[in-house]
Short mmCIF file of C-alpha atoms and ligand atoms in Angstrom, two decimals:
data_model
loop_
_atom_site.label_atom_id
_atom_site.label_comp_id
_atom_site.label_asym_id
_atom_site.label_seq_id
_atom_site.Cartn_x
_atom_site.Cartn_y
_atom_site.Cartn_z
CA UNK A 1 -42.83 28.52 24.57
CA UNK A 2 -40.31 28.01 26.83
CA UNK A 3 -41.53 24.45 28.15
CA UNK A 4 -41.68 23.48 24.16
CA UNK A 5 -37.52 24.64 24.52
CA UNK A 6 -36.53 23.33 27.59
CA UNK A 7 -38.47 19.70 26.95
CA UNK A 8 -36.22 18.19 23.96
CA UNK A 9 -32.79 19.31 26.17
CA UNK A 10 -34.73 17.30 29.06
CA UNK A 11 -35.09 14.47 27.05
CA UNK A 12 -31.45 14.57 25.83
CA UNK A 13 -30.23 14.80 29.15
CA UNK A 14 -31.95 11.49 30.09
CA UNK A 15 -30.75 9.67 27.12
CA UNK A 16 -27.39 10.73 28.01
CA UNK A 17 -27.32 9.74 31.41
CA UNK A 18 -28.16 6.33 30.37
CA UNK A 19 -26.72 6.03 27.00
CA UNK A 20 -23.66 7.94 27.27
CA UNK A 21 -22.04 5.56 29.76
CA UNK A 22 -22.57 3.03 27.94
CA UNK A 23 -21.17 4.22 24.34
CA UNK A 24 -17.38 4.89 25.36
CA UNK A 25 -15.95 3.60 22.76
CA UNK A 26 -14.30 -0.03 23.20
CA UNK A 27 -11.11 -1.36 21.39
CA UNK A 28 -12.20 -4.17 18.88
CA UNK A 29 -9.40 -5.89 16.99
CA UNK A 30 -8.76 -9.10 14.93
CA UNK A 31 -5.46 -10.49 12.74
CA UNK A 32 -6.45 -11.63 10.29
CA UNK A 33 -4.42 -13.61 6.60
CA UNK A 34 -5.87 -11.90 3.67
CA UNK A 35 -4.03 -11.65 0.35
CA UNK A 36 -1.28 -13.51 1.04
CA UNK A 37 -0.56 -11.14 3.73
CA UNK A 38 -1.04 -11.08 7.87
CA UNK A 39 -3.20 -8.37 8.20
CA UNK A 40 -4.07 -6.61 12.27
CA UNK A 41 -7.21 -4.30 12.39
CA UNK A 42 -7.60 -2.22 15.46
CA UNK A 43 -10.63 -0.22 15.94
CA UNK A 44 -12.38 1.73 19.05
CA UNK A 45 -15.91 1.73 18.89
CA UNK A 46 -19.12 1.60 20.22
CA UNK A 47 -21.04 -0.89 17.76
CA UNK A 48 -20.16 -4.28 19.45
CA UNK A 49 -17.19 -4.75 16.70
CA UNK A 50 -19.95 -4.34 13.90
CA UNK A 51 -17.37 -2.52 11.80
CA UNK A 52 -14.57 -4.56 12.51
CA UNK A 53 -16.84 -7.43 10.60
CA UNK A 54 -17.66 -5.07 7.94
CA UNK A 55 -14.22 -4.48 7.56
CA UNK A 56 -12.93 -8.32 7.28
CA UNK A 57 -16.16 -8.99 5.15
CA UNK A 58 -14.71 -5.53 2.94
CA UNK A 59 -11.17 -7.34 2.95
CA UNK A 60 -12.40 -11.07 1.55
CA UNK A 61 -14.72 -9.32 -1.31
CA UNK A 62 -11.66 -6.99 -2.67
CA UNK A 63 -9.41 -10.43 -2.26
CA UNK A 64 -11.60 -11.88 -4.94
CA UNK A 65 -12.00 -8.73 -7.11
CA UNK A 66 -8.34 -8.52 -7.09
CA UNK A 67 -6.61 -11.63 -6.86
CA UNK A 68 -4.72 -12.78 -10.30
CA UNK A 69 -5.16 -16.82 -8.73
CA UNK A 70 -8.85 -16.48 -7.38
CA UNK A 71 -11.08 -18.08 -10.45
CA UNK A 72 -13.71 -15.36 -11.68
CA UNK A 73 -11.81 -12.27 -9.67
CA UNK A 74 -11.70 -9.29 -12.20
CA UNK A 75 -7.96 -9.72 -13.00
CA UNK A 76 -8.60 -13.38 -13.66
CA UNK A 77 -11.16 -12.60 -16.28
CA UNK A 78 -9.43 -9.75 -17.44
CA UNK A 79 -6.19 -12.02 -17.91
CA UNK A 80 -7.80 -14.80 -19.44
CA UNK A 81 -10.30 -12.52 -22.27
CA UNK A 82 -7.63 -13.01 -24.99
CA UNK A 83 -8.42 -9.63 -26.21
CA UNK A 84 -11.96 -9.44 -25.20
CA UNK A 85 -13.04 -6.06 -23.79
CA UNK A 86 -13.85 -7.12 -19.63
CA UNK A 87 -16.31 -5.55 -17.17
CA UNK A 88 -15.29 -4.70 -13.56
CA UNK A 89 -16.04 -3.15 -10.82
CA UNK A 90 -15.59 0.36 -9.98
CA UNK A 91 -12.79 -0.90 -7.44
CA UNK A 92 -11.01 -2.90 -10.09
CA UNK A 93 -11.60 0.10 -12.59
CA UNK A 94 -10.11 2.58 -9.68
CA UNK A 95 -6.71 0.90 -8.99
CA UNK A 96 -6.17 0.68 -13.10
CA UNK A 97 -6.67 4.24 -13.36
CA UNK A 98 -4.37 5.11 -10.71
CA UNK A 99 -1.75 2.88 -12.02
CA UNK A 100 -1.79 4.29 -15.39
CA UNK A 101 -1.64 7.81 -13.63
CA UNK A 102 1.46 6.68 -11.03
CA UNK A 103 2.87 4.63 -14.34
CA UNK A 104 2.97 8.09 -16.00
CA UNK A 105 4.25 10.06 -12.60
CA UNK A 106 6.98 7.51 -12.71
CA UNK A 107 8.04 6.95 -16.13
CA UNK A 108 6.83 4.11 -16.77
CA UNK A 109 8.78 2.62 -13.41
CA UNK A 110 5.11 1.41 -11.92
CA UNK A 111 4.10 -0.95 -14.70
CA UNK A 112 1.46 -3.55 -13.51
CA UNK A 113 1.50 -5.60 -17.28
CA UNK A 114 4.89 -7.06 -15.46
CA UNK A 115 2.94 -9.93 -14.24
CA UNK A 116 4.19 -12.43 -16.91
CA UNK A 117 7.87 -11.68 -16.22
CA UNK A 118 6.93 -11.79 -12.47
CA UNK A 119 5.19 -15.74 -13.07
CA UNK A 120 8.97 -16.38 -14.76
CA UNK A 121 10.54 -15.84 -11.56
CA UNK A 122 8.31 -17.94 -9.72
CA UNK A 123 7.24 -15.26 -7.16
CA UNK A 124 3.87 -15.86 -7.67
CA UNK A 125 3.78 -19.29 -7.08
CA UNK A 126 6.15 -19.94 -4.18
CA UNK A 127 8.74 -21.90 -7.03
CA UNK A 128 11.29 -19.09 -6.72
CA UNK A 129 14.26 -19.51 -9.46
CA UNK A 130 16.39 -17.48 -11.80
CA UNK A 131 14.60 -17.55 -15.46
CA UNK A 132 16.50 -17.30 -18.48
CA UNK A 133 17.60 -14.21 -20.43
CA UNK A 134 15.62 -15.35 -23.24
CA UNK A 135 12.73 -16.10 -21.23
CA UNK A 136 13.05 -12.71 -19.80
CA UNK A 137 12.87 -10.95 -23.01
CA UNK A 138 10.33 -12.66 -24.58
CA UNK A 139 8.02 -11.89 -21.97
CA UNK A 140 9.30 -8.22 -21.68
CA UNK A 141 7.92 -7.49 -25.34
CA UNK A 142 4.56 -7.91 -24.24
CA UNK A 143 5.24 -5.76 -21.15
CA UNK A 144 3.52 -2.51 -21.64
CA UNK A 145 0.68 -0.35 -19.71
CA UNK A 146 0.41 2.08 -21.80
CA UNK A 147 -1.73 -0.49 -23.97
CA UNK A 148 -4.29 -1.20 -21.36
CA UNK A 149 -7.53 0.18 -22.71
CA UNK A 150 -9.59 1.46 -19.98
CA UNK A 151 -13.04 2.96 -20.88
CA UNK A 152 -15.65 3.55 -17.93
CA UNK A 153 -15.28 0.37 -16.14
CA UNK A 154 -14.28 -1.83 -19.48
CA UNK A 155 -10.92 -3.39 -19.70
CA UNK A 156 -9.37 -4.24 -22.52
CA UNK A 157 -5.56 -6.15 -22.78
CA UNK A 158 -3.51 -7.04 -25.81
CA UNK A 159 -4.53 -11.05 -25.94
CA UNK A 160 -0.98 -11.54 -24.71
CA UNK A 161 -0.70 -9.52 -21.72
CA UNK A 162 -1.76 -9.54 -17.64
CA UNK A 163 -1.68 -7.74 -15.21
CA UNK A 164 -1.90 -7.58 -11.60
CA UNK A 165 -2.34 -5.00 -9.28
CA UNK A 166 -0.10 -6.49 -6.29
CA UNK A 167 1.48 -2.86 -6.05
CA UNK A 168 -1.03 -0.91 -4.61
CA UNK A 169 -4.33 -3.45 -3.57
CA UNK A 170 -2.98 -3.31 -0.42
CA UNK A 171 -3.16 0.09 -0.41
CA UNK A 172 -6.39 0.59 -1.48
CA UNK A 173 -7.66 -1.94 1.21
CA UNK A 174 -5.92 0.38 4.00
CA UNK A 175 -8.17 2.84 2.62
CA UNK A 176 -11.58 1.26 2.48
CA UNK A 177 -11.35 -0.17 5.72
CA UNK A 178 -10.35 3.28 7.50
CA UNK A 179 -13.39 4.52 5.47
CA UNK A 180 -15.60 1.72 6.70
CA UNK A 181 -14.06 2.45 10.37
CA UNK A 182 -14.84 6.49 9.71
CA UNK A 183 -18.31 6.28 8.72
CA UNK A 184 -19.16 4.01 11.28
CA UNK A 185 -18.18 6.40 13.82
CA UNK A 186 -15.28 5.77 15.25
CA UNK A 187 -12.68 8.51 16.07
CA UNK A 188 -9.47 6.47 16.28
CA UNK A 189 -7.94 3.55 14.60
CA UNK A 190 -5.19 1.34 13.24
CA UNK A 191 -5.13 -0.88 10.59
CA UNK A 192 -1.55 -2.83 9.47
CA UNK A 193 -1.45 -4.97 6.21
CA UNK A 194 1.85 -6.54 6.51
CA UNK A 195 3.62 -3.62 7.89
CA UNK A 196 1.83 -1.09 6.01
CA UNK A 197 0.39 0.93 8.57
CA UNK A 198 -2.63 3.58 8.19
CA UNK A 199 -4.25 5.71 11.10
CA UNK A 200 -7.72 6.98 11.85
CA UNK A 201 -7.22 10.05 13.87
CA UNK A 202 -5.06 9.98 16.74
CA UNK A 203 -4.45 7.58 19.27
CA UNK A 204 -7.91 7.26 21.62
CA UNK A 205 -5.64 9.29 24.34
CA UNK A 206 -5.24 11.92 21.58
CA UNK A 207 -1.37 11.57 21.08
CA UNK A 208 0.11 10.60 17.81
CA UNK A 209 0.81 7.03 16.57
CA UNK A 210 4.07 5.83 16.74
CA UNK A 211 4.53 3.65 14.05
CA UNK A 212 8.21 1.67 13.52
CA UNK A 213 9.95 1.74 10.18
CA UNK A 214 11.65 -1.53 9.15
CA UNK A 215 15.42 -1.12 9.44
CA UNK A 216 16.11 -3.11 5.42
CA UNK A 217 19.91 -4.27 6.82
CA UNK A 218 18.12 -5.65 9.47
CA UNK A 219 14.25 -6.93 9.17
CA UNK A 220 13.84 -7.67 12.53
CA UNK A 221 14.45 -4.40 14.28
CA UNK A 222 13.41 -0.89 13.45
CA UNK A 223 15.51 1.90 12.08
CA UNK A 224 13.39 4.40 13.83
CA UNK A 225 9.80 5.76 14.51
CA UNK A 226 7.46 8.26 13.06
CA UNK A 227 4.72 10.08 14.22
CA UNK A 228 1.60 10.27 12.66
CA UNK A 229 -2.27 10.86 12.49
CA UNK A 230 -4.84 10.25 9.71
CA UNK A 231 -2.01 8.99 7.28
CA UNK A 232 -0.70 6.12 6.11
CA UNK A 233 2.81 4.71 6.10
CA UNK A 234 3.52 1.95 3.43
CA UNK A 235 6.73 0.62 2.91
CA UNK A 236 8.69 -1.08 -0.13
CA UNK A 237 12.07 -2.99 0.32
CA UNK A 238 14.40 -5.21 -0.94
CA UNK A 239 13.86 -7.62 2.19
CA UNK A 240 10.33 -8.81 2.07
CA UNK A 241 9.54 -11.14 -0.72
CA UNK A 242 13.22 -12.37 -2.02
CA UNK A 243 15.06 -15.80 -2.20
CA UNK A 244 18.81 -16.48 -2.82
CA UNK A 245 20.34 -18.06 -5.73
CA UNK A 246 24.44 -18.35 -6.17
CA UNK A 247 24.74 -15.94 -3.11
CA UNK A 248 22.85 -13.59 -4.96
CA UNK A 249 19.51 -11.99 -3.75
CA UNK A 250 16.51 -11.60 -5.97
CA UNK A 251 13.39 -9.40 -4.53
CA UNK A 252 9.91 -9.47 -6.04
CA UNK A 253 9.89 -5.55 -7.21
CA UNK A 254 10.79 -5.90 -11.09
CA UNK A 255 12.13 -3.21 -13.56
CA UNK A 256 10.70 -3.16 -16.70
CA UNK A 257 14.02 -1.95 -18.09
CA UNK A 258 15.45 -5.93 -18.47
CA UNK A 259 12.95 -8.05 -16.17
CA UNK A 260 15.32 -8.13 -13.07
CA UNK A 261 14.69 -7.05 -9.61
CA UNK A 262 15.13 -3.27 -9.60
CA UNK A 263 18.42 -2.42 -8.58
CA UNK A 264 18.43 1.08 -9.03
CA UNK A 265 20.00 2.67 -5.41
CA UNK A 266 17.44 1.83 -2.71
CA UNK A 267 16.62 -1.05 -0.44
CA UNK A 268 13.80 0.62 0.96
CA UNK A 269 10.95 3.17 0.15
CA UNK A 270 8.66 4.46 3.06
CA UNK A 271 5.67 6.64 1.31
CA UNK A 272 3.40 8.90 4.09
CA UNK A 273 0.32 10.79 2.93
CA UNK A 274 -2.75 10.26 3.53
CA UNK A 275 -3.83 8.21 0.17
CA UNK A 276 -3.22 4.44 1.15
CA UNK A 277 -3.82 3.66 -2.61
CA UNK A 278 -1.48 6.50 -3.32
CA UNK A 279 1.16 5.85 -1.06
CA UNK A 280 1.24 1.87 -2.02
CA UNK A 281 1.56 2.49 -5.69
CA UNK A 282 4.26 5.19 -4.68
CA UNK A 283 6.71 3.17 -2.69
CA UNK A 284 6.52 0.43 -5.51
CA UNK A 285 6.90 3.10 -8.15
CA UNK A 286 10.02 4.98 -6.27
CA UNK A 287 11.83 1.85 -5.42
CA UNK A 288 12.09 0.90 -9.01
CA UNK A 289 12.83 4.61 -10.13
CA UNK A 290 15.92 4.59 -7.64
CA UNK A 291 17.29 7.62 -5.44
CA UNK A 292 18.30 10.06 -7.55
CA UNK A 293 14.98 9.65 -10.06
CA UNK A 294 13.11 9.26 -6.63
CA UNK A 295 14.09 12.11 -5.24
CA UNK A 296 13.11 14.48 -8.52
CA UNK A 297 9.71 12.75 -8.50
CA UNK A 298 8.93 14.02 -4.91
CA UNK A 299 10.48 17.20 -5.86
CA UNK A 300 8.55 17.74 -8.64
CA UNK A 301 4.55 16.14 -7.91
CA UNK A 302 5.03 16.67 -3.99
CA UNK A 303 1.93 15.75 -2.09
CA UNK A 304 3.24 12.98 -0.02
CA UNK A 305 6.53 12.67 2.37
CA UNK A 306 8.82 9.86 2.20
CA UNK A 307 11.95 7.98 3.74
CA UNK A 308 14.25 6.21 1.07
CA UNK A 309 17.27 3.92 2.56
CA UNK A 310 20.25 3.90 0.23
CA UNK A 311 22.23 0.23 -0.37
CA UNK A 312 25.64 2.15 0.26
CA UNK A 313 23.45 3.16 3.74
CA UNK A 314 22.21 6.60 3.11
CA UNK A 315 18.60 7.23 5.06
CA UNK A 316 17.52 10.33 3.09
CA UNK A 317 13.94 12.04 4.61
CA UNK A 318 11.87 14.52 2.56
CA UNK A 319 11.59 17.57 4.98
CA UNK A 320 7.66 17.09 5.61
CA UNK A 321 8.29 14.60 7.79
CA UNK A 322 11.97 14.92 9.51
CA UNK A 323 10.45 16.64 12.70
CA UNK A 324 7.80 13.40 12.99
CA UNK A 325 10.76 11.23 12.45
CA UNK A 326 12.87 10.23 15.28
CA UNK A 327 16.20 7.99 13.98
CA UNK A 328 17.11 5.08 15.72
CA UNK A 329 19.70 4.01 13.13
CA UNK A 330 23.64 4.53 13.27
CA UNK A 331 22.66 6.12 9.94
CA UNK A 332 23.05 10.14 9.64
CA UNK A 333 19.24 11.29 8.41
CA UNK A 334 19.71 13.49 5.59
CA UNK A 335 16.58 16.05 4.91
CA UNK A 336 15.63 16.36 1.27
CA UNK A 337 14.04 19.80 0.65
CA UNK A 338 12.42 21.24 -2.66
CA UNK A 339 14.83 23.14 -4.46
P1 ADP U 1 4.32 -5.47 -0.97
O1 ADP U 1 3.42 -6.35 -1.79
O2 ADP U 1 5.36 -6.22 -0.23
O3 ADP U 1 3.60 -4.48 -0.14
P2 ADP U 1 4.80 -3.62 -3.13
O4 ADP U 1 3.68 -2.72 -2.76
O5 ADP U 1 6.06 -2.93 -3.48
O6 ADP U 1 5.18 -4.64 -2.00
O7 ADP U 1 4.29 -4.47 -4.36
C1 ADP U 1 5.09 -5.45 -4.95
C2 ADP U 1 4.24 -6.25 -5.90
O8 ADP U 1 3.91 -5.46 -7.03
C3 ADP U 1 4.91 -7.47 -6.45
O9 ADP U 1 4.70 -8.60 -5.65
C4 ADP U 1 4.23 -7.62 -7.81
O10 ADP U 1 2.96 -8.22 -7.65
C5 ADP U 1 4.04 -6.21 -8.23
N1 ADP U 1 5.15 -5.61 -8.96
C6 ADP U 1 6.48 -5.91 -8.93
N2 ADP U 1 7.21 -5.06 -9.67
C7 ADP U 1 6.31 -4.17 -10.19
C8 ADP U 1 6.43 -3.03 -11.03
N3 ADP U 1 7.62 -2.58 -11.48
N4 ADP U 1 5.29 -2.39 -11.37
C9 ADP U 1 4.10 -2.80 -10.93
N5 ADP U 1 3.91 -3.84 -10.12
C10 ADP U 1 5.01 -4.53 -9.75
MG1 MG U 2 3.35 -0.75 -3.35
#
């Protein structure tokens, strides 16, 4: 009886003394350009850096599900059925659902049937210019999400209409390669898709990540650091994807309202929770909504922490977050609570 006990701990033992020296887990990382994006995965494991391929490999596949220029992706063939219902994946079906829900959660703000008025400005082809009015609002009558039928995983557009999901894929990606980095094993990692930053667990010494927050009057420093584990920490701004025409700036975040870059208070949106998906389609959705409409959205749906950056220079901080938050900026912090 007892032997029959003591024999499997015995064995265990042995295995460990071999084994468990040899599985501390090792930092694997790799940069990487993936939709149109430079893209640094950080992982510590004790697979030989089998997840960080399954990761990359994860990364290229939802590239081609996603991508509106990739021949055969999902969006392509969903753009291109003139009217045609469209089968995609589950992935493809996922992010439509959730921008239909954040389209809702944002009146309308978050509207991914934009793409047209987005190809006018040349953003998605490198060719940036100012289109015509006319242009503008010819395209904007076809501009609607609301009209994107969506049954189990079968699209169907108005012929006239695309879409593309550059608002939240991103996002989305964050999350499936944290997933892929969880289920592996591993206890701690760090993913950043062009400054969008999410977090396995802690740091591998157990402390918090630090991760900077893009100062938007000034790209190249930070405006301060927050702490955080298990989250994500996605940022939208005026200062990423622009060009300059006439000594005025155009950015690549439209509002629906006449087809221009959204103007509506803010230069920059940071969204923390712990949805990637949910925080990408967020920060999109919130910049276009503008401060005050911004701030009554958190207020009322909650469930995720953000930092918006005013263009007269207000840094406003929901109050989840102001103790994780430490300000760099000459810019008073000023702590939005729920009323
Ligand atoms: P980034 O791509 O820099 O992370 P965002 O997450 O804010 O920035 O996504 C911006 C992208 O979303 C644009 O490049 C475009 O593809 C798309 N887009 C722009 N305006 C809107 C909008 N109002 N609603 C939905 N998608 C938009
Ligand atoms: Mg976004």
């Amino acid at each position: 009886m007892s032997y029959r006990r003591i024999l499997p701990a015995a064995v265990l033992a042995a295995v460990c003394l071999t084994g468990c020296a040899k599985s501390e887990p090792q930092e694997y990382s790799t940069d990487l350009f993936a939709m149109d994006t430079y893209m640094q995965l950080k992982v510590w494991n004790t697979d030989d850096g089998a997840s960080l391929d399954a990761a990359a490999a994860r990364i290229a596949a939802l590239e081609n599900t996603f991508s509106v220029t990739i021949d055969g992706s999902d969006i392509a063939r969903v753009n291109h059925a003139a009217g045609a219902p469209t089968q995609v994946s589950e992935d493809t079906a996922l992010l439509i659902r959730k921008a239909q829900e954040i389209g809702d959660a944002s009146g309308g703000a978050l509207d991914i049937s934009l793409y047209p008025v987005l190809c006018a400005w040349g953003f998605t082809t490198g060719e940036m210019h100012v289109p015509e009015r006319s242009t503008l609002d010819a395209l904007l009558g076809q501009v609607d999400y609301t009209k994107i039928g969506l049954d189990g995983n079968t699209v169907t557009l108005p012929a006239d209409m695309e879409i593309d999901l550059g608002a939240l894929a991103k996002g989305y990606t964050s999350d499936e390669v944290i997933r892929i980095f969880r289920e592996s094993g591993a206890e701690s990692a760090i993913v950043s898709l062009g400054g969008n930053v999410q977090a396995l667990g802690s740091k591998p010494d157990g402390s918090k990540w630090k991760v900077g927050i893009v100062d938007p009057f000034s790209p190249s420093e930070n405006m301060g650091v927050v702490e955080i584990e298990n989250q994500a920490v996605i940022t939208s701004g005026n200062y990423e994807r622009y060009f300059e025409e006439n000594g005025q700036k155009y950015w690549h975040i439209l509002d629906k309202a006449d087809g221009e870059p959204a103007d509506n208070g803010l230069v920059s949106v940071t969204i923390i929770g712990d949805s990637g998906l949910q925080c990408d389609a967020l920060s999109t959705a919130l910049f276009v909504e503008g401060t005050q409409d911004a701030v009554a959205h958190w207020q009322r749906d909650g469930g995720f922490e953000m930092l918006l950056v005013t263009e007269d220079g207000r840094l406003l901080v929901t109050e989840g977050i102001a103790d994780a938050f430490t300000n760099r900026s000459a810019m008073p912090m000023e702590v939005i609570s729920h009323e």
